[in-house]
PDB file of C-alpha atoms and ligand atoms in Angstrom:
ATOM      1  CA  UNK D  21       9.431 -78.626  16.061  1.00 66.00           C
ATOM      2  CA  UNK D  22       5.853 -79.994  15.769  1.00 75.00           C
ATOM      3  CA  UNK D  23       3.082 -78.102  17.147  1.00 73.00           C
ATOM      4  CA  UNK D  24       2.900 -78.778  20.883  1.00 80.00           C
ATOM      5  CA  UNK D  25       6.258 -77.874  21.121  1.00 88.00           C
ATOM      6  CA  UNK D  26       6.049 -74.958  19.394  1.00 88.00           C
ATOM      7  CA  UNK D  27       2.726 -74.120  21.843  1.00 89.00           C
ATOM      8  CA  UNK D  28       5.380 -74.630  24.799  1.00 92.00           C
ATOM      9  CA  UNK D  29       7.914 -72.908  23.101  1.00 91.00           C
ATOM     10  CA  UNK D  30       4.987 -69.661  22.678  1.00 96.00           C
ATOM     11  CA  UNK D  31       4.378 -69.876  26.158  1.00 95.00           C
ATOM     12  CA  UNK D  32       7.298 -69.793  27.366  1.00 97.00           C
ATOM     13  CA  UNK D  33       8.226 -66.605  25.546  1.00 98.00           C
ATOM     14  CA  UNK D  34       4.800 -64.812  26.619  1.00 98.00           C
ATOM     15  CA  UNK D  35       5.174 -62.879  30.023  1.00 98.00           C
ATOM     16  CA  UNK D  36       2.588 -62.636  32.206  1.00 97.00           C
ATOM     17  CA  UNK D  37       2.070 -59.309  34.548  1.00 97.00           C
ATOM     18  CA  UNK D  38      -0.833 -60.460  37.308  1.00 96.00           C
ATOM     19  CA  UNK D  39      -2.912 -57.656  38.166  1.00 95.00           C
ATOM     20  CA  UNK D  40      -1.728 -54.906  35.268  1.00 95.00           C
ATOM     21  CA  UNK D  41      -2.576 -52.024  34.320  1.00 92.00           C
ATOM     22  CA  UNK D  42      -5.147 -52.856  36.946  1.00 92.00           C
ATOM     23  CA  UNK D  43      -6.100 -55.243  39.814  1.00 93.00           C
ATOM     24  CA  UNK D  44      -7.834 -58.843  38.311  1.00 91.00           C
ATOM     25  CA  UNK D  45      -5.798 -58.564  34.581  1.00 92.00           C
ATOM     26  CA  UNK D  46      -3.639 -60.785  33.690  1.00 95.00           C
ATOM     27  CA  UNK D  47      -1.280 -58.822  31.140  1.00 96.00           C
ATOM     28  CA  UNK D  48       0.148 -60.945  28.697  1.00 97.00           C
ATOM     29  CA  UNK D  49       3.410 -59.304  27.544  1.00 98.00           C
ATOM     30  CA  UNK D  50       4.673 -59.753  23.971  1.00 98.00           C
ATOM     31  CA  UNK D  51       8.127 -58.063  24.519  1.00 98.00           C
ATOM     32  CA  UNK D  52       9.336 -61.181  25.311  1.00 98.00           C
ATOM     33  CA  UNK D  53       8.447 -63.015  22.674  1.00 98.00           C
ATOM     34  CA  UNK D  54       9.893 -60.100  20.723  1.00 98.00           C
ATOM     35  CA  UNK D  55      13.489 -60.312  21.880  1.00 98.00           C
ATOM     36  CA  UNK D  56      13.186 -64.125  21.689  1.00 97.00           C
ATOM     37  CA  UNK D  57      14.114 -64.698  17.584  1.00 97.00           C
ATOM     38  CA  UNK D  58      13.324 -67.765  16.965  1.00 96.00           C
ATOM     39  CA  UNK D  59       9.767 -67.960  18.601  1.00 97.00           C
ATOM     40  CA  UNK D  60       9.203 -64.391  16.959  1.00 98.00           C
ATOM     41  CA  UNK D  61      10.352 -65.726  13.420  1.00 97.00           C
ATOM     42  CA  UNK D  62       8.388 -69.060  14.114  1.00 97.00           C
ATOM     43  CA  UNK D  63       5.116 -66.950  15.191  1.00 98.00           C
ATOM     44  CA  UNK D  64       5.130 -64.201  12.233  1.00 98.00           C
ATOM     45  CA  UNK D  65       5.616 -67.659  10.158  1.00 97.00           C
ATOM     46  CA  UNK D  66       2.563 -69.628  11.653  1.00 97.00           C
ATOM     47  CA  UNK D  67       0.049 -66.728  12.073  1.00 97.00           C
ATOM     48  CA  UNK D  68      -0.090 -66.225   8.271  1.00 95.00           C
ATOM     49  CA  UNK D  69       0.290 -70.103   7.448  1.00 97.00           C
ATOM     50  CA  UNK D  70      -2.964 -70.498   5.989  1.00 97.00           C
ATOM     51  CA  UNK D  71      -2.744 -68.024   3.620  1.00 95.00           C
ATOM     52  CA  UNK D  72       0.604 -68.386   2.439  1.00 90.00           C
ATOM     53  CA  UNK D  73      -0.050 -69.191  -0.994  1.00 90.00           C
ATOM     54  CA  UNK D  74      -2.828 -66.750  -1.516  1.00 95.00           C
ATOM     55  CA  UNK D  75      -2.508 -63.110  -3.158  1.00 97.00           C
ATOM     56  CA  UNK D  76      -2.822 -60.794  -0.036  1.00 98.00           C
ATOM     57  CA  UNK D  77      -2.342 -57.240  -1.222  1.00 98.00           C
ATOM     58  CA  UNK D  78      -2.253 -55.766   2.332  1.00 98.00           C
ATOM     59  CA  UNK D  79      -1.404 -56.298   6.071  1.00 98.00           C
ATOM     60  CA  UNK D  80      -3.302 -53.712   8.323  1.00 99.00           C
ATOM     61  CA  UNK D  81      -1.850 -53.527  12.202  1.00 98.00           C
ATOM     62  CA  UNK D  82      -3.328 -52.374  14.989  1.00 98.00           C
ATOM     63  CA  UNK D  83      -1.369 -49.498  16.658  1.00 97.00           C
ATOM     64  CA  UNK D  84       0.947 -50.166  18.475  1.00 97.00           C
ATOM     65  CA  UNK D  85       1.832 -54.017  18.874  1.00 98.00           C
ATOM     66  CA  UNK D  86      -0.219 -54.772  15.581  1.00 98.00           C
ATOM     67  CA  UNK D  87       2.505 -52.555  13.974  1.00 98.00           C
ATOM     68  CA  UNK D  88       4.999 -55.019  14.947  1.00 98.00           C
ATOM     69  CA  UNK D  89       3.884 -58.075  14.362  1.00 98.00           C
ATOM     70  CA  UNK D  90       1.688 -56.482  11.295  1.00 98.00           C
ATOM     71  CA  UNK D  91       5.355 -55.465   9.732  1.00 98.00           C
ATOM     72  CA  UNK D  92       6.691 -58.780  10.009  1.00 98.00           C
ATOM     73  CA  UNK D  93       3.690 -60.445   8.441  1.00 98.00           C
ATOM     74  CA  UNK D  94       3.696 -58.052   5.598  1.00 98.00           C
ATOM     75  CA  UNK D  95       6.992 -58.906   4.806  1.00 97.00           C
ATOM     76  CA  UNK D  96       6.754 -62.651   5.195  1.00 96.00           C
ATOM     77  CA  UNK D  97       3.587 -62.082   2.607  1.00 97.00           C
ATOM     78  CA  UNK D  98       4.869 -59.879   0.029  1.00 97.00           C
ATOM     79  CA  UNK D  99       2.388 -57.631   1.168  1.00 98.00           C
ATOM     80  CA  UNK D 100       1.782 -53.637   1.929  1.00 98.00           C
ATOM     81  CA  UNK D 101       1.384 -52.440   5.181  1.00 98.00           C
ATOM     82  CA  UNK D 102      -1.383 -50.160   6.727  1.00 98.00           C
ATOM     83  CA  UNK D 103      -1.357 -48.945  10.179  1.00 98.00           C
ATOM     84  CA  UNK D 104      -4.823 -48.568  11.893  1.00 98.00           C
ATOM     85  CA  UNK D 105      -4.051 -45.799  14.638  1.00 98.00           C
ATOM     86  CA  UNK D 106      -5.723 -44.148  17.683  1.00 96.00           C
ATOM     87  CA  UNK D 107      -7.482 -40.911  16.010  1.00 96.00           C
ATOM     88  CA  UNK D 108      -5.423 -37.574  15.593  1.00 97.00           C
ATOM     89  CA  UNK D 109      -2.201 -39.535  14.611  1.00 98.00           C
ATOM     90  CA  UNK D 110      -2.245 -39.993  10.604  1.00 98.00           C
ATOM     91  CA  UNK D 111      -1.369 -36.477   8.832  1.00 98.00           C
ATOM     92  CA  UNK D 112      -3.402 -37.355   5.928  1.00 98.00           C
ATOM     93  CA  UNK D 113      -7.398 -37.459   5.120  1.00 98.00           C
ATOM     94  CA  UNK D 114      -8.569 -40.285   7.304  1.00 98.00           C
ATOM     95  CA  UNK D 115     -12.050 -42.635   7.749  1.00 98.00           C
ATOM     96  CA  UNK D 116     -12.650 -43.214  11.668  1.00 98.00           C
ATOM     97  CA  UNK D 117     -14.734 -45.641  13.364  1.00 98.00           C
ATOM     98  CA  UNK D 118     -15.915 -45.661  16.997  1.00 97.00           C
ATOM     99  CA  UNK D 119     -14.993 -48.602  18.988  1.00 95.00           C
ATOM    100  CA  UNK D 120     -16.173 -49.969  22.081  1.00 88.00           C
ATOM    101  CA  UNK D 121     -13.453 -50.275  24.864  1.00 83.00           C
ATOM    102  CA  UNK D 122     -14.215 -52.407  28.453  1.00 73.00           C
ATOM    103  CA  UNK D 123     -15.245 -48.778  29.985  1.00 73.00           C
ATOM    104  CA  UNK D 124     -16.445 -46.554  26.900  1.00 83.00           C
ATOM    105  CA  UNK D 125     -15.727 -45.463  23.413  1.00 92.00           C
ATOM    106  CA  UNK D 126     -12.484 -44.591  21.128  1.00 95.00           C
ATOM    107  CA  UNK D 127     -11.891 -43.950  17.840  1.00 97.00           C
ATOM    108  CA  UNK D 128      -9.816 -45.464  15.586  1.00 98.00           C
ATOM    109  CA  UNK D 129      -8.559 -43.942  12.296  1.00 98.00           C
ATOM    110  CA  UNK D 130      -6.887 -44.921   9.237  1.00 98.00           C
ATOM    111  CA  UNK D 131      -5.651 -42.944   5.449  1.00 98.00           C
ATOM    112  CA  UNK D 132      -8.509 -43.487   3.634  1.00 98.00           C
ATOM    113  CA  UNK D 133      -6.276 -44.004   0.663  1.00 98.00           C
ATOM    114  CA  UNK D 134      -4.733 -46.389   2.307  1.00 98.00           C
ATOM    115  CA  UNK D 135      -6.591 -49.509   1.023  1.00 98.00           C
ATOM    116  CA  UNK D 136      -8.077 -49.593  -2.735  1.00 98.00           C
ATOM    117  CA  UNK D 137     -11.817 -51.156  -3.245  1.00 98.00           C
ATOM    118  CA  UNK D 138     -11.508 -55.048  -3.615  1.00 98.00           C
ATOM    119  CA  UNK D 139      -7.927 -55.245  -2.212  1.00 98.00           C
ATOM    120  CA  UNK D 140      -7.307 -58.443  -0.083  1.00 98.00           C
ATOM    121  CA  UNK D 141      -6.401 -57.713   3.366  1.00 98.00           C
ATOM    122  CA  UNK D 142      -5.193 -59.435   6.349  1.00 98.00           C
ATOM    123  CA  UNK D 143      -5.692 -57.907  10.277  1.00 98.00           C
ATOM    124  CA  UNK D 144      -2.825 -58.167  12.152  1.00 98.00           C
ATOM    125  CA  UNK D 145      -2.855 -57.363  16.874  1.00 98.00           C
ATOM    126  CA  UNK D 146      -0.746 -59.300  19.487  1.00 98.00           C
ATOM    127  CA  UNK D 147      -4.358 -60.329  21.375  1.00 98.00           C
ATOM    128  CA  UNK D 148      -8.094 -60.370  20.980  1.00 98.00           C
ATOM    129  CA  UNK D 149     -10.295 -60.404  23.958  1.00 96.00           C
ATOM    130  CA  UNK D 150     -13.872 -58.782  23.740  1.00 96.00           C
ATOM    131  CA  UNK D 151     -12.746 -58.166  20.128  1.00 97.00           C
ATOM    132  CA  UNK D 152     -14.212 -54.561  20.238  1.00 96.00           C
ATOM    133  CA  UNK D 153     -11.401 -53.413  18.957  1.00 97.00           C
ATOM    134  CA  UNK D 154     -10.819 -55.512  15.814  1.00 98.00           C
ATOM    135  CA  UNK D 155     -14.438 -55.510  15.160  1.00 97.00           C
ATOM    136  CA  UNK D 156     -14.047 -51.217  14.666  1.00 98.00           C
ATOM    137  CA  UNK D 157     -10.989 -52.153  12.407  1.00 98.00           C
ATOM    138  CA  UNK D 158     -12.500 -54.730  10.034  1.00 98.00           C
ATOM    139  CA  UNK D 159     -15.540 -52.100   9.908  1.00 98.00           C
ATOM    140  CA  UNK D 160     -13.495 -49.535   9.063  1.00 98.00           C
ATOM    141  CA  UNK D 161     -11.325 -51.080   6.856  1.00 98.00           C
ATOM    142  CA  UNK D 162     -14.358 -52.451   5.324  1.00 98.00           C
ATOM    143  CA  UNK D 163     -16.047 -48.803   4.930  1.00 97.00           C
ATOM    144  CA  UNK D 164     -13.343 -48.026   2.373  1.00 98.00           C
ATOM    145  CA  UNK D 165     -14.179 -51.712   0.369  1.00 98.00           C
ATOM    146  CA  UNK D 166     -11.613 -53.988   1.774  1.00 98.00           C
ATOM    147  CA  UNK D 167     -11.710 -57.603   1.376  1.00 98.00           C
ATOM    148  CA  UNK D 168     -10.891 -58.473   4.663  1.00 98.00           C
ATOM    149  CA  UNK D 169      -9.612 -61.993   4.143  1.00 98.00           C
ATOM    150  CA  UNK D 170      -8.634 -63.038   7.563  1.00 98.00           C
ATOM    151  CA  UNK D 171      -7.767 -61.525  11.034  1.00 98.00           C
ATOM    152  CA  UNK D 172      -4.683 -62.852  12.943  1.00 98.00           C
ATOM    153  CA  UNK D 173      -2.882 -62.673  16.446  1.00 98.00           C
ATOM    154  CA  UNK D 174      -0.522 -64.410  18.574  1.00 98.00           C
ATOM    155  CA  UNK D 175      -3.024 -64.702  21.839  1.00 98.00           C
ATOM    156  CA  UNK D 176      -6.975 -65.483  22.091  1.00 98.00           C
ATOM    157  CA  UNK D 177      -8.939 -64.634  25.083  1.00 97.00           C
ATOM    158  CA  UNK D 178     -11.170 -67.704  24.236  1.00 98.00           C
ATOM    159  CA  UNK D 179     -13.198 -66.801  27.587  1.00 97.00           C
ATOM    160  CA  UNK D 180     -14.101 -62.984  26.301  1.00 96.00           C
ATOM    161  CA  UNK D 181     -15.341 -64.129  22.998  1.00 97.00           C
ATOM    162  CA  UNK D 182     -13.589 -61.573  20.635  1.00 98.00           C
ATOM    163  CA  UNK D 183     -12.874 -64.527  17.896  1.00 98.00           C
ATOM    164  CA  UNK D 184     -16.413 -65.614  17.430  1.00 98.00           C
ATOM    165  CA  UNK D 185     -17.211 -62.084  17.426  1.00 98.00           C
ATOM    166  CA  UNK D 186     -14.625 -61.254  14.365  1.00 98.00           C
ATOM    167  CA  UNK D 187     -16.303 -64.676  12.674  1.00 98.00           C
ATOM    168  CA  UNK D 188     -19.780 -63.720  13.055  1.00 98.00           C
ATOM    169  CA  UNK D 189     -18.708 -60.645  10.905  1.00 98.00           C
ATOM    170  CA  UNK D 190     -17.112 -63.540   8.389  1.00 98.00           C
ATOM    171  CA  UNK D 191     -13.912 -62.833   8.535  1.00 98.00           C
ATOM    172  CA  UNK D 192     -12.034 -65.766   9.474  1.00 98.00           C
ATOM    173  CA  UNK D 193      -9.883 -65.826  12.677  1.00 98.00           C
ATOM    174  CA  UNK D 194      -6.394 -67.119  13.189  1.00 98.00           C
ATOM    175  CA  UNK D 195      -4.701 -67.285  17.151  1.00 98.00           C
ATOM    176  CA  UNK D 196      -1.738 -69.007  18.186  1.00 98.00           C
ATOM    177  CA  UNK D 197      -2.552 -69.574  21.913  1.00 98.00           C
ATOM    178  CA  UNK D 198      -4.936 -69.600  24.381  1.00 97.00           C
ATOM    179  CA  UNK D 199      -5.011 -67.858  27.931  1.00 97.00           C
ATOM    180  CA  UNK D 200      -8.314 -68.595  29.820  1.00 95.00           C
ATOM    181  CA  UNK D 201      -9.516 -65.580  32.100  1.00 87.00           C
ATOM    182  CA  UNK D 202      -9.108 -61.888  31.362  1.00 82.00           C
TER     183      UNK D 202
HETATM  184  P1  AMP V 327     -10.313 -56.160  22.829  1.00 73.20           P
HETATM  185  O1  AMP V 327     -10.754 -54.968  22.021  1.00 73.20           O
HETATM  186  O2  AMP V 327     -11.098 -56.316  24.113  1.00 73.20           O
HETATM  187  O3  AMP V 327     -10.292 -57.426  21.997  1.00 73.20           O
HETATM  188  O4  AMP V 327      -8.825 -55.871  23.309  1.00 73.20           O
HETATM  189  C1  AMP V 327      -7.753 -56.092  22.447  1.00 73.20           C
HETATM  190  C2  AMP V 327      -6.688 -55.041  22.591  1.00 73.20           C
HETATM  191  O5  AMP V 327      -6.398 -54.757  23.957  1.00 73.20           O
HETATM  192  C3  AMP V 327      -5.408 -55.518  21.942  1.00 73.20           C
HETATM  193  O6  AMP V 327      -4.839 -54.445  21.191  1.00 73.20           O
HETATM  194  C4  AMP V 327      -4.537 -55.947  23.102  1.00 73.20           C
HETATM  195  O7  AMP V 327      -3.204 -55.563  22.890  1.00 73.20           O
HETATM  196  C5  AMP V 327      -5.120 -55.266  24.351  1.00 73.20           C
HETATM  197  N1  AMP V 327      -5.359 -56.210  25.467  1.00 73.20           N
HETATM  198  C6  AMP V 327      -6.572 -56.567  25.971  1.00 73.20           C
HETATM  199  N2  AMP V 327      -6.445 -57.417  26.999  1.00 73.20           N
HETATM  200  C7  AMP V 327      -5.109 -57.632  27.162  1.00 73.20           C
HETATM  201  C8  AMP V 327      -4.326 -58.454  28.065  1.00 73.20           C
HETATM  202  N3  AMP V 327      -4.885 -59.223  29.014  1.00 73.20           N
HETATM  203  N4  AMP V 327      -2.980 -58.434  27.933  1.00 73.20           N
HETATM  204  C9  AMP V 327      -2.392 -57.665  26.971  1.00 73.20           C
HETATM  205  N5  AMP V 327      -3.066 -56.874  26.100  1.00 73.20           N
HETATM  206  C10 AMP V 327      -4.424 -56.855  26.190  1.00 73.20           C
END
C-alpha cells in the first residue's frame, strides 16, 4: 500500500462526531481505527517509522488513548512504557506539571522513577491540537532529565498549531493525518 492509500485507508477508519462533547467540535474518534487491525497495525508501524532503527529506551502515553497507542508503539520498539496520567491516579511518588486546557488549567502527573536521567524517550497521544497538553508532558518528562527524542500521534490539528508548538520546544513531531478546523 503506498502512502496515499494508506492516508485513505486512515481516514476511512477515523470517525468523526460533529458537534461533540460540545457544539462547533469536530470529534475525531479513534475507536474505529482501533477495531480496524490492519489500519491499527499499519498506524502503530508508521508513527514510529523514523526511529525504527534508533535505541529508544521508553514510550510515554498520554492517559487514556496515549496508553493505547503508546502500548503498541512500545512494543513495536522494544521499548518500556510510561503512562503520563491526570493527577491523583499513580500510587507512587510522582512529579506534576500544570497544563493549559482550551478553558483553564490541569495537572498532569507521572512516577518520578519512572524515567532515568539521559533515557531516550518517545511521546505517544491519538491527536494534538493547541498542543497544551503535550507541551506539560515533554516538560514534565523533561523535569526528571528525559531525552525526549520525538513526539508522535495518529491526527494533527494543523489549524491549532500544537505541532509547531511541540517543535519550538525541539522535540521533533511525527502525525499521520491532517483534519483542518477544531
Ligand atoms: P491539546 O492539548 O489542545 O493538543 O489537545 C489534545 C488532547 O485533547 C488529546 O489528548 C486529544 O485526545 C484531545 N482532543 C482535542 N481535540 C480533539 C478532537 N477534536 N477530537 C478528539 N480528541 C481531541
Amino acid at each position: 500500500m503506498n502512502t496515499s492509500d494508506f492516508e485513505a485507508d486512515l481516514n476511512a477508519a477515523i470517525r468523526t462526531i460533529p458537534d461533540y462533547p460540545k457544539p462547533g467540535i469536530m470529534f475525531r474518534d479513534i475507536t474505529t481505527l482501533l477495531g480496524n487491525a490492519r489500519a491499527f497495525r499499519r498506524a502503530i508501524d508508521e508513527m514510529v517509522q523514523p526511529w525504527a532503527g534508533s535505541k529508544i529506551d521508553k514510550v510515554a502515553g498520554i492517559e487514556a488513548r496515549g496508553f493505547i497507542l503508546g502500548g503498541a508503539v512500545a512494543h513495536q520498539v522494544s521499548a518500556g512504557f510510561v503512562p503520563i496520567r491526570k493527577k491523583g491516579k499513580l500510587p507512587h511518588t510522582t512529579v506534576r506539571i500544570a497544563y493549559s486546557l482550551e478553558y483553564g488549567l490541569d495537572e498532569m502527573e507521572m512516577h518520578a522513577d519512572a524515567i532515568t536521567p539521559g533515557e531516550r524517550v518517545i511521546l505517544v497521544d491519538d491527536l494534538i491540537a493547541t498542543g497544551g497538553t503535550a507541551e506539560g508532558a515533554v516538560k514534565l518528562m523533561r523535569q526528571i532529565g528525559a531525552d525526549v527524542v520525538a513526539a508522535c500521534f495518529v491526527i494533527d490539528l494543523p489549524d491549532l498549531g500544537g505541532a509547531d508548538k511541540i517543535r519550538a520546544l525541539g522535540v521533533p513531531v511525527r502525525t499521520l493525518i491532517s483534519f483542518g478546523g477544531h
